[in-house]
PDB file of C-alpha atoms in Angstrom:
ATOM      1  CA  MET A 120     132.748  91.839  92.199  1.00 43.00           C
ATOM      2  CA  VAL A 121     132.199  94.734  94.495  1.00 47.00           C
ATOM      3  CA  SER A 122     134.409  94.704  97.760  1.00 55.00           C
ATOM      4  CA  SER A 123     133.384  95.973 101.134  1.00 56.00           C
ATOM      5  CA  SER A 124     135.892  98.858 100.876  1.00 62.00           C
ATOM      6  CA  HIS A 125     134.404  99.920  97.609  1.00 58.00           C
ATOM      7  CA  GLU A 126     130.926  99.843  99.233  1.00 63.00           C
ATOM      8  CA  ALA A 127     132.098 101.884 102.233  1.00 68.00           C
ATOM      9  CA  MET A 128     133.706 104.783 100.232  1.00 64.00           C
ATOM     10  CA  HIS A 129     130.655 105.699  98.398  1.00 62.00           C
ATOM     11  CA  ARG A 130     128.194 104.976 101.371  1.00 70.00           C
ATOM     12  CA  ILE A 131     129.901 107.809 103.388  1.00 74.00           C
ATOM     13  CA  PHE A 132     128.576 110.256 100.759  1.00 71.00           C
ATOM     14  CA  GLN A 133     124.963 108.629 101.114  1.00 69.00           C
ATOM     15  CA  GLU A 134     125.080 109.067 104.978  1.00 71.00           C
ATOM     16  CA  ASP A 135     126.378 112.653 104.669  1.00 74.00           C
ATOM     17  CA  PRO A 136     126.349 114.193 101.280  1.00 69.00           C
ATOM     18  CA  GLY A 137     127.635 117.492 102.761  1.00 71.00           C
ATOM     19  CA  VAL A 138     131.042 115.667 103.424  1.00 75.00           C
ATOM     20  CA  PHE A 139     131.881 116.567  99.678  1.00 69.00           C
ATOM     21  CA  ALA A 140     131.599 120.281 100.117  1.00 72.00           C
ATOM     22  CA  ARG A 141     133.390 120.267 103.328  1.00 76.00           C
ATOM     23  CA  THR A 142     136.336 118.201 101.852  1.00 75.00           C
ATOM     24  CA  PHE A 143     136.635 120.509  98.900  1.00 69.00           C
ATOM     25  CA  ARG A 144     136.404 123.535 101.087  1.00 75.00           C
ATOM     26  CA  THR A 145     139.417 122.074 103.190  1.00 75.00           C
ATOM     27  CA  LEU A 146     141.210 121.667  99.999  1.00 74.00           C
ATOM     28  CA  GLY A 147     140.630 125.393  98.904  1.00 76.00           C
ATOM     29  CA  LEU A 148     138.540 124.267  95.608  1.00 72.00           C
ATOM     30  CA  PRO A 149     135.995 126.844  94.759  1.00 65.00           C
ATOM     31  CA  PHE A 150     132.770 124.910  94.919  1.00 70.00           C
ATOM     32  CA  PRO A 151     129.875 126.855  96.168  1.00 69.00           C
ATOM     33  CA  GLU A 152     127.818 125.901  99.612  1.00 68.00           C
ATOM     34  CA  PRO A 153     125.046 123.362  98.945  1.00 71.00           C
ATOM     35  CA  VAL A 154     121.658 124.471 100.118  1.00 68.00           C
ATOM     36  CA  ALA A 155     119.918 121.167  98.960  1.00 70.00           C
ATOM     37  CA  VAL A 156     121.164 117.760  98.188  1.00 67.00           C
ATOM     38  CA  SER A 157     119.040 114.941  96.636  1.00 68.00           C
ATOM     39  CA  LEU A 158     119.767 111.077  96.195  1.00 66.00           C
ATOM     40  CA  MET A 159     119.453 110.250  92.608  1.00 66.00           C
ATOM     41  CA  PRO A 160     118.879 106.854  90.725  1.00 65.00           C
ATOM     42  CA  THR A 161     122.087 105.103  90.198  1.00 61.00           C
ATOM     43  CA  ASP A 162     121.129 103.068  87.187  1.00 59.00           C
ATOM     44  CA  LEU A 163     122.353 104.423  84.005  1.00 52.00           C
ATOM     45  CA  THR A 164     121.335 101.555  81.953  1.00 52.00           C
ATOM     46  CA  GLU A 165     119.643 101.987  78.546  1.00 49.00           C
ATOM     47  CA  ILE A 166     117.558  99.613  76.414  1.00 41.00           C
ATOM     48  CA  GLN A 167     120.640  97.394  75.811  1.00 45.00           C
ATOM     49  CA  PRO A 168     122.083  94.280  77.281  1.00 39.00           C
ATOM     50  CA  LEU A 169     124.966  96.140  78.830  1.00 39.00           C
ATOM     51  CA  GLU A 170     124.357  97.419  82.375  1.00 46.00           C
ATOM     52  CA  ARG A 171     125.906 100.381  83.852  1.00 54.00           C
ATOM     53  CA  ARG A 172     125.647 101.699  87.364  1.00 64.00           C
ATOM     54  CA  VAL A 173     127.572 104.720  89.162  1.00 69.00           C
ATOM     55  CA  ASP A 174     128.078 104.182  92.870  1.00 74.00           C
ATOM     56  CA  THR A 175     126.348 107.147  94.347  1.00 78.00           C
ATOM     57  CA  LEU A 176     124.400 110.091  92.327  1.00 84.00           C
ATOM     58  CA  LEU A 177     123.545 113.155  93.888  1.00 84.00           C
ATOM     59  CA  ARG A 178     121.748 116.368  92.847  1.00 86.00           C
ATOM     60  CA  ILE A 179     123.724 119.469  94.487  1.00 84.00           C
ATOM     61  CA  ASP A 180     121.654 122.718  94.580  1.00 84.00           C
ATOM     62  CA  ALA A 181     124.015 125.556  95.246  1.00 77.00           C
ATOM     63  CA  ALA A 182     123.349 128.890  97.016  1.00 72.00           C
ATOM     64  CA  GLY A 183     123.797 130.884  93.939  1.00 73.00           C
ATOM     65  CA  GLY A 184     121.007 129.020  92.237  1.00 77.00           C
ATOM     66  CA  ASP A 185     123.169 126.591  90.214  1.00 83.00           C
ATOM     67  CA  SER A 186     122.919 123.118  90.274  1.00 88.00           C
ATOM     68  CA  TYR A 187     124.977 120.146  89.282  1.00 89.00           C
ATOM     69  CA  LEU A 188     125.291 116.222  89.426  1.00 89.00           C
ATOM     70  CA  LEU A 189     127.787 114.634  91.602  1.00 87.00           C
ATOM     71  CA  ALA A 190     128.600 110.886  90.609  1.00 87.00           C
ATOM     72  CA  VAL A 191     130.772 109.340  93.241  1.00 85.00           C
ATOM     73  CA  GLU A 192     132.839 106.254  92.088  1.00 86.00           C
ATOM     74  CA  ALA A 193     135.138 104.167  94.470  1.00 84.00           C
ATOM     75  CA  GLN A 194     138.195 102.822  92.647  1.00 86.00           C
ATOM     76  CA  GLY A 195     140.371 100.242  94.447  1.00 84.00           C
ATOM     77  CA  LYS A 196     142.743  99.706  91.732  1.00 88.00           C
ATOM     78  CA  LYS A 197     143.798 100.643  88.273  1.00 92.00           C
ATOM     79  CA  ASP A 198     141.544  99.466  85.546  1.00 92.00           C
ATOM     80  CA  ARG A 199     142.278 100.608  81.804  1.00 89.00           C
ATOM     81  CA  GLY A 200     138.483  99.894  81.249  1.00 89.00           C
ATOM     82  CA  LYS A 201     137.212 102.444  83.745  1.00 90.00           C
ATOM     83  CA  PRO A 202     137.951 105.695  81.770  1.00 90.00           C
ATOM     84  CA  GLY A 203     135.651 104.494  79.242  1.00 90.00           C
ATOM     85  CA  SER A 204     132.874 103.742  81.612  1.00 89.00           C
ATOM     86  CA  TRP A 205     133.405 107.096  83.330  1.00 91.00           C
ATOM     87  CA  ALA A 206     132.880 108.962  80.108  1.00 92.00           C
ATOM     88  CA  TYR A 207     129.896 106.978  79.338  1.00 90.00           C
ATOM     89  CA  TYR A 208     128.603 108.137  82.857  1.00 89.00           C
ATOM     90  CA  VAL A 209     129.229 111.639  82.442  1.00 91.00           C
ATOM     91  CA  ALA A 210     127.818 111.947  79.011  1.00 91.00           C
ATOM     92  CA  HIS A 211     124.818 109.840  79.557  1.00 90.00           C
ATOM     93  CA  LEU A 212     124.069 111.835  82.880  1.00 90.00           C
ATOM     94  CA  TYR A 213     124.368 115.170  80.988  1.00 92.00           C
ATOM     95  CA  ALA A 214     121.904 113.911  78.149  1.00 91.00           C
ATOM     96  CA  LYS A 215     119.333 112.610  80.719  1.00 89.00           C
ATOM     97  CA  TYR A 216     119.265 115.470  83.186  1.00 90.00           C
ATOM     98  CA  ARG A 217     120.715 118.461  81.306  1.00 91.00           C
ATOM     99  CA  LEU A 218     122.781 119.236  84.402  1.00 91.00           C
ATOM    100  CA  PRO A 219     126.500 119.632  84.426  1.00 92.00           C
ATOM    101  CA  PRO A 220     128.065 116.398  85.811  1.00 92.00           C
ATOM    102  CA  LEU A 221     130.925 116.159  88.218  1.00 91.00           C
ATOM    103  CA  LEU A 222     132.727 112.959  88.547  1.00 91.00           C
ATOM    104  CA  LEU A 223     134.395 112.347  91.836  1.00 88.00           C
ATOM    105  CA  VAL A 224     136.546 109.233  92.326  1.00 89.00           C
ATOM    106  CA  THR A 225     137.791 107.914  96.023  1.00 86.00           C
ATOM    107  CA  CYS A 226     140.877 106.001  96.165  1.00 87.00           C
ATOM    108  CA  GLN A 227     142.772 104.143  99.022  1.00 85.00           C
ATOM    109  CA  ASP A 228     146.483 104.398  97.553  1.00 87.00           C
ATOM    110  CA  ARG A 229     148.411 107.020  96.109  1.00 90.00           C
ATOM    111  CA  SER A 230     149.248 105.181  92.766  1.00 92.00           C
ATOM    112  CA  THR A 231     145.540 104.682  92.053  1.00 93.00           C
ATOM    113  CA  ALA A 232     144.618 107.991  92.918  1.00 92.00           C
ATOM    114  CA  GLU A 233     147.232 109.607  90.667  1.00 92.00           C
ATOM    115  CA  TRP A 234     146.253 107.212  87.651  1.00 95.00           C
ATOM    116  CA  ALA A 235     142.513 108.198  88.407  1.00 93.00           C
ATOM    117  CA  ALA A 236     143.430 112.049  88.328  1.00 92.00           C
ATOM    118  CA  GLU A 237     144.828 111.718  84.950  1.00 93.00           C
ATOM    119  CA  THR A 238     143.041 113.626  82.252  1.00 92.00           C
ATOM    120  CA  VAL A 239     141.589 111.413  79.665  1.00 89.00           C
ATOM    121  CA  VAL A 240     141.347 112.498  76.041  1.00 91.00           C
ATOM    122  CA  ILE A 241     138.882 110.645  73.693  1.00 89.00           C
ATOM    123  CA  GLY A 242     138.984 111.004  69.906  1.00 87.00           C
ATOM    124  CA  PRO A 243     141.740 111.538  67.256  1.00 85.00           C
ATOM    125  CA  THR A 244     144.868 113.226  68.198  1.00 84.00           C
ATOM    126  CA  ALA A 245     144.272 115.986  65.569  1.00 83.00           C
ATOM    127  CA  TRP A 246     140.745 116.800  66.918  1.00 86.00           C
ATOM    128  CA  PRO A 247     139.908 115.414  70.478  1.00 86.00           C
ATOM    129  CA  THR A 248     136.243 115.086  70.958  1.00 88.00           C
ATOM    130  CA  LEU A 249     135.815 114.564  74.721  1.00 89.00           C
ATOM    131  CA  SER A 250     138.065 115.321  77.689  1.00 91.00           C
ATOM    132  CA  LEU A 251     137.428 113.437  80.990  1.00 92.00           C
ATOM    133  CA  ARG A 252     138.869 115.227  83.992  1.00 92.00           C
ATOM    134  CA  PRO A 253     137.737 113.461  87.415  1.00 93.00           C
ATOM    135  CA  LEU A 254     138.093 114.997  90.948  1.00 91.00           C
ATOM    136  CA  VAL A 255     139.855 112.612  93.067  1.00 92.00           C
ATOM    137  CA  LEU A 256     140.039 112.110  96.743  1.00 89.00           C
ATOM    138  CA  GLY A 257     142.854 109.962  98.192  1.00 89.00           C
ATOM    139  CA  PRO A 258     145.682 109.649 100.845  1.00 90.00           C
ATOM    140  CA  HIS A 259     147.297 112.368  98.693  1.00 89.00           C
ATOM    141  CA  ASN A 260     144.725 115.129  99.514  1.00 90.00           C
ATOM    142  CA  VAL A 261     142.238 114.025 102.242  1.00 91.00           C
ATOM    143  CA  PRO A 262     143.237 115.627 105.488  1.00 90.00           C
ATOM    144  CA  VAL A 263     144.657 113.643 108.229  1.00 92.00           C
ATOM    145  CA  PHE A 264     142.528 113.517 111.611  1.00 92.00           C
ATOM    146  CA  THR A 265     144.660 112.708 114.540  1.00 92.00           C
ATOM    147  CA  ASP A 266     142.950 115.188 116.878  1.00 93.00           C
ATOM    148  CA  VAL A 267     139.999 113.668 118.555  1.00 91.00           C
ATOM    149  CA  ASP A 268     138.073 117.100 118.830  1.00 92.00           C
ATOM    150  CA  ALA A 269     138.544 117.647 115.178  1.00 92.00           C
ATOM    151  CA  ALA A 270     137.329 114.219 114.273  1.00 92.00           C
ATOM    152  CA  ALA A 271     134.205 114.823 116.514  1.00 90.00           C
ATOM    153  CA  ARG A 272     133.550 118.023 114.667  1.00 91.00           C
ATOM    154  CA  ASP A 273     133.131 116.144 111.489  1.00 91.00           C
ATOM    155  CA  ILE A 274     132.593 112.321 111.742  1.00 90.00           C
ATOM    156  CA  PRO A 275     131.908 111.427 108.299  1.00 89.00           C
ATOM    157  CA  LEU A 276     135.189 113.394 106.897  1.00 90.00           C
ATOM    158  CA  ALA A 277     136.980 111.508 109.776  1.00 92.00           C
ATOM    159  CA  THR A 278     135.727 108.463 108.571  1.00 91.00           C
ATOM    160  CA  LEU A 279     136.659 108.809 105.035  1.00 90.00           C
ATOM    161  CA  SER A 280     140.239 110.109 106.235  1.00 91.00           C
ATOM    162  CA  ALA A 281     140.386 106.798 108.204  1.00 91.00           C
ATOM    163  CA  ILE A 282     139.628 104.781 105.189  1.00 89.00           C
ATOM    164  CA  THR A 283     141.648 106.519 102.694  1.00 90.00           C
ATOM    165  CA  HIS A 284     144.728 106.515 104.998  1.00 90.00           C
ATOM    166  CA  GLY A 285     144.267 102.918 106.087  1.00 87.00           C
ATOM    167  CA  LYS A 286     147.580 101.871 104.423  1.00 85.00           C
ATOM    168  CA  ASP A 287     149.467 105.001 106.018  1.00 86.00           C
ATOM    169  CA  PRO A 288     152.081 104.057 108.718  1.00 86.00           C
ATOM    170  CA  ASN A 289     150.205 106.593 110.936  1.00 86.00           C
ATOM    171  CA  ALA A 290     146.917 104.661 110.444  1.00 90.00           C
ATOM    172  CA  GLY A 291     146.883 103.751 114.222  1.00 91.00           C
ATOM    173  CA  ALA A 292     146.774 107.200 115.355  1.00 93.00           C
ATOM    174  CA  ILE A 293     143.996 108.253 112.806  1.00 93.00           C
ATOM    175  CA  LEU A 294     141.929 105.268 113.906  1.00 93.00           C
ATOM    176  CA  LYS A 295     142.353 106.165 117.563  1.00 91.00           C
ATOM    177  CA  ALA A 296     141.248 109.540 117.144  1.00 93.00           C
ATOM    178  CA  LEU A 297     138.140 108.245 115.283  1.00 92.00           C
ATOM    179  CA  ALA A 298     137.243 105.603 117.818  1.00 90.00           C
ATOM    180  CA  ALA A 299     137.431 108.478 120.482  1.00 88.00           C
ATOM    181  CA  ALA A 300     135.260 110.594 118.490  1.00 89.00           C
ATOM    182  CA  LEU A 301     132.640 107.936 118.095  1.00 88.00           C
ATOM    183  CA  GLN A 302     131.953 108.155 121.797  1.00 83.00           C
ATOM    184  CA  THR A 303     130.831 111.776 121.525  1.00 83.00           C
ATOM    185  CA  VAL A 304     127.878 110.859 119.258  1.00 81.00           C
ATOM    186  CA  ASP A 305     124.917 108.749 119.703  1.00 77.00           C
ATOM    187  CA  GLU A 306     124.905 104.855 119.374  1.00 74.00           C
ATOM    188  CA  ASP A 307     123.236 104.578 116.040  1.00 74.00           C
ATOM    189  CA  THR A 308     125.536 107.159 114.439  1.00 80.00           C
ATOM    190  CA  ALA A 309     128.593 105.650 116.213  1.00 82.00           C
ATOM    191  CA  MET A 310     127.621 102.183 114.903  1.00 80.00           C
ATOM    192  CA  ILE A 311     127.234 103.436 111.306  1.00 80.00           C
ATOM    193  CA  PHE A 312     130.561 105.039 111.083  1.00 85.00           C
ATOM    194  CA  ALA A 313     132.348 102.211 112.817  1.00 84.00           C
ATOM    195  CA  GLU A 314     130.778  99.708 110.307  1.00 80.00           C
ATOM    196  CA  LEU A 315     131.788 101.986 107.434  1.00 82.00           C
ATOM    197  CA  THR A 316     135.252 102.220 108.579  1.00 85.00           C
ATOM    198  CA  GLU A 317     135.577  98.396 109.160  1.00 82.00           C
ATOM    199  CA  LEU A 318     134.241  97.860 105.826  1.00 79.00           C
ATOM    200  CA  GLY A 319     136.359 100.585 104.168  1.00 81.00           C
ATOM    201  CA  LEU A 320     139.682  99.168 105.657  1.00 83.00           C
ATOM    202  CA  GLY A 321     138.948  95.876 104.003  1.00 78.00           C
ATOM    203  CA  SER A 322     141.912  93.538 104.531  1.00 74.00           C
ATOM    204  CA  ALA A 323     144.388  96.259 105.277  1.00 74.00           C
ATOM    205  CA  PRO A 324     146.728  95.681 108.093  1.00 77.00           C
ATOM    206  CA  ALA A 325     144.925  98.446 109.917  1.00 85.00           C
ATOM    207  CA  SER A 326     141.825  96.681 109.972  1.00 85.00           C
ATOM    208  CA  GLN A 327     142.891  94.632 113.048  1.00 85.00           C
ATOM    209  CA  ILE A 328     143.745  97.845 114.845  1.00 88.00           C
ATOM    210  CA  TRP A 329     140.153  98.881 114.130  1.00 86.00           C
ATOM    211  CA  ARG A 330     138.724  95.727 115.342  1.00 83.00           C
ATOM    212  CA  ASP A 331     140.823  95.835 118.440  1.00 82.00           C
ATOM    213  CA  LEU A 332     139.625  99.479 119.095  1.00 82.00           C
ATOM    214  CA  MET A 333     136.133  98.622 118.586  1.00 78.00           C
ATOM    215  CA  SER A 334     136.205  95.576 121.073  1.00 72.00           C
ATOM    216  CA  VAL A 335     136.761  98.047 123.684  1.00 64.00           C
ATOM    217  CA  ASP A 336     135.447 101.524 122.655  1.00 59.00           C
ATOM    218  CA  LEU A 337     131.953 100.407 121.399  1.00 54.00           C
ATOM    219  CA  SER A 338     131.447  98.897 124.804  1.00 54.00           C
ATOM    220  CA  PHE A 339     131.098 102.290 125.862  1.00 52.00           C
ATOM    221  CA  PHE A 340     127.721 102.688 124.538  1.00 51.00           C
ATOM    222  CA  ARG A 341     126.427  99.477 126.513  1.00 48.00           C
ATOM    223  CA  SER A 342     128.027 100.618 129.815  1.00 48.00           C
ATOM    224  CA  GLU A 343     126.300 102.047 132.829  1.00 51.00           C
ATOM    225  CA  THR A 344     128.472 105.110 132.482  1.00 45.00           C
ATOM    226  CA  SER A 345     127.125 105.428 128.943  1.00 49.00           C
ATOM    227  CA  GLN A 346     123.475 105.055 129.848  1.00 54.00           C
ATOM    228  CA  ARG A 347     123.842 107.695 132.753  1.00 57.00           C
ATOM    229  CA  LEU A 348     125.520 110.054 130.496  1.00 49.00           C
ATOM    230  CA  ARG A 349     122.667 109.733 127.886  1.00 53.00           C
ATOM    231  CA  SER A 350     120.089 110.205 130.473  1.00 60.00           C
ATOM    232  CA  GLU A 351     121.729 113.218 131.896  1.00 68.00           C
ATOM    233  CA  GLY A 352     121.779 114.541 128.439  1.00 62.00           C
ATOM    234  CA  ARG A 353     118.167 114.159 127.706  1.00 71.00           C
ATOM    235  CA  ALA A 354     117.243 115.405 131.111  1.00 78.00           C
ATOM    236  CA  GLU A 355     119.381 118.690 130.684  1.00 80.00           C
ATOM    237  CA  GLY A 356     117.578 119.112 127.101  1.00 75.00           C
ATOM    238  CA  ARG A 357     114.055 118.733 128.699  1.00 83.00           C
ATOM    239  CA  ALA A 358     115.037 121.228 131.315  1.00 87.00           C
ATOM    240  CA  GLU A 359     116.003 123.778 128.876  1.00 85.00           C
ATOM    241  CA  ASP A 360     112.787 123.105 126.889  1.00 82.00           C
ATOM    242  CA  ILE A 361     110.608 123.924 130.324  1.00 88.00           C
ATOM    243  CA  LEU A 362     112.515 127.114 130.774  1.00 89.00           C
ATOM    244  CA  ARG A 363     112.166 128.308 127.175  1.00 82.00           C
ATOM    245  CA  ILE A 364     108.490 127.761 127.300  1.00 84.00           C
ATOM    246  CA  LEU A 365     108.065 129.666 130.207  1.00 88.00           C
ATOM    247  CA  SER A 366     110.136 132.568 128.819  1.00 85.00           C
ATOM    248  CA  LYS A 367     108.457 132.549 125.318  1.00 80.00           C
ATOM    249  CA  ARG A 368     105.094 132.783 127.403  1.00 84.00           C
ATOM    250  CA  GLY A 369     106.437 135.853 129.413  1.00 87.00           C
ATOM    251  CA  ILE A 370     106.464 134.111 132.874  1.00 89.00           C
ATOM    252  CA  ALA A 371     109.151 135.207 135.259  1.00 91.00           C
ATOM    253  CA  VAL A 372     111.417 132.347 136.443  1.00 91.00           C
ATOM    254  CA  SER A 373     113.057 133.035 139.754  1.00 91.00           C
ATOM    255  CA  GLU A 374     116.690 131.703 140.539  1.00 91.00           C
ATOM    256  CA  ARG A 375     115.104 129.124 142.913  1.00 91.00           C
ATOM    257  CA  VAL A 376     112.771 127.606 140.420  1.00 91.00           C
ATOM    258  CA  ARG A 377     115.457 127.749 137.732  1.00 91.00           C
ATOM    259  CA  GLU A 378     117.828 125.830 139.921  1.00 91.00           C
ATOM    260  CA  ARG A 379     115.204 123.275 140.740  1.00 92.00           C
ATOM    261  CA  VAL A 380     114.330 122.627 137.248  1.00 91.00           C
ATOM    262  CA  VAL A 381     117.984 122.278 136.075  1.00 89.00           C
ATOM    263  CA  SER A 382     119.235 120.172 138.758  1.00 89.00           C
ATOM    264  CA  CYS A 383     116.251 117.649 138.335  1.00 89.00           C
ATOM    265  CA  SER A 384     117.534 114.381 136.748  1.00 84.00           C
ATOM    266  CA  ASP A 385     114.179 112.304 136.981  1.00 84.00           C
ATOM    267  CA  LEU A 386     112.804 112.306 133.228  1.00 82.00           C
ATOM    268  CA  ASP A 387     109.362 111.355 134.493  1.00 83.00           C
ATOM    269  CA  VAL A 388     109.068 114.426 136.835  1.00 89.00           C
ATOM    270  CA  LEU A 389     110.512 116.659 134.153  1.00 87.00           C
ATOM    271  CA  GLY A 390     107.952 115.519 131.533  1.00 83.00           C
ATOM    272  CA  GLU A 391     105.239 116.500 134.084  1.00 86.00           C
ATOM    273  CA  TRP A 392     106.881 119.927 134.542  1.00 90.00           C
ATOM    274  CA  LEU A 393     107.129 120.217 130.764  1.00 83.00           C
ATOM    275  CA  ASP A 394     103.341 119.628 130.346  1.00 82.00           C
ATOM    276  CA  ARG A 395     102.401 122.127 133.057  1.00 87.00           C
ATOM    277  CA  SER A 396     104.886 124.807 131.572  1.00 86.00           C
ATOM    278  CA  LEU A 397     102.388 125.083 128.709  1.00 81.00           C
ATOM    279  CA  THR A 398      99.519 126.291 131.170  1.00 84.00           C
ATOM    280  CA  ALA A 399     101.207 127.562 134.353  1.00 86.00           C
ATOM    281  CA  GLU A 400     100.184 131.080 135.240  1.00 89.00           C
ATOM    282  CA  VAL A 401     103.434 131.282 137.514  1.00 91.00           C
ATOM    283  CA  ALA A 402     106.567 129.528 137.376  1.00 91.00           C
ATOM    284  CA  GLU A 403     105.782 127.905 140.770  1.00 91.00           C
ATOM    285  CA  ASP A 404     102.868 126.139 139.364  1.00 90.00           C
ATOM    286  CA  LEU A 405     105.078 123.564 137.849  1.00 90.00           C
ATOM    287  CA  PHE A 406     105.761 122.045 141.371  1.00 89.00           C
ATOM    288  CA  VAL A 407     102.149 122.051 142.746  1.00 82.00           C
ATOM    289  CA  ALA A 408     101.359 118.344 142.076  1.00 65.00           C
ATOM    290  CA  THR A 409     104.705 117.239 142.657  1.00 53.00           C
ATOM    291  CA  GLU A 410     104.594 118.639 146.312  1.00 51.00           C
ATOM    292  CA  ALA A 411     100.975 117.459 146.959  1.00 45.00           C
TER     293      ALA A 411
END
């Protein structure tokens, strides 16, 4: 049975596939920067009664023109049967897509991560036929985020950090940084990664810390302060659009006009000015109907 923590670990890569490249850049591993990422079918079943599915499958197209497949597997505990399944995945993907496959395994505890990272050799001792070498993400190599600004700069990676370090004695500090970072993004994004974190922590003791944090911090998005800040952000963006349009059209903007536009917080008024900025002959034409 697939656990909630298992589900969360690979869903992070579906929400933001680029987290893979950023993580391994942090670890100093020489993977080229992706220029395109495509979600691939995860069903690897052939015409036989045995069903096999990889958790997440991505096609990575790198800047140099090279492409490869990234198969993501979340592993919660040691399983003697898994290496055989992983070898099947890798061989089948190569045969089906004719692209080099890369197996990435995510773990939440060090012993499982160390086990998963072991090279598996398949074949007679005298002549090994296949060698399987997964890349593993776990508490032994995923960076710890306890700084709010650092977590806010990369919410998906900070979420992966919170989950993989969920059994760490410092888990509380990691979760507090992530909770504060979620207040810097829009509500939908915050809700997605808050849910992934809760799912990923599963029954770990840190899950209660996270639930306590969320009972307070997610109320921020429903508060009057939050609504005011989001409205201010939209007004600021609309004012910038008005001034940019005038500039692109070669219309001079005085300091008085600029100050009036950027200081306005009424979205309806700014919307009218935005429409007029497309046809105004002089910047002051923005305000004609408003002043009438």
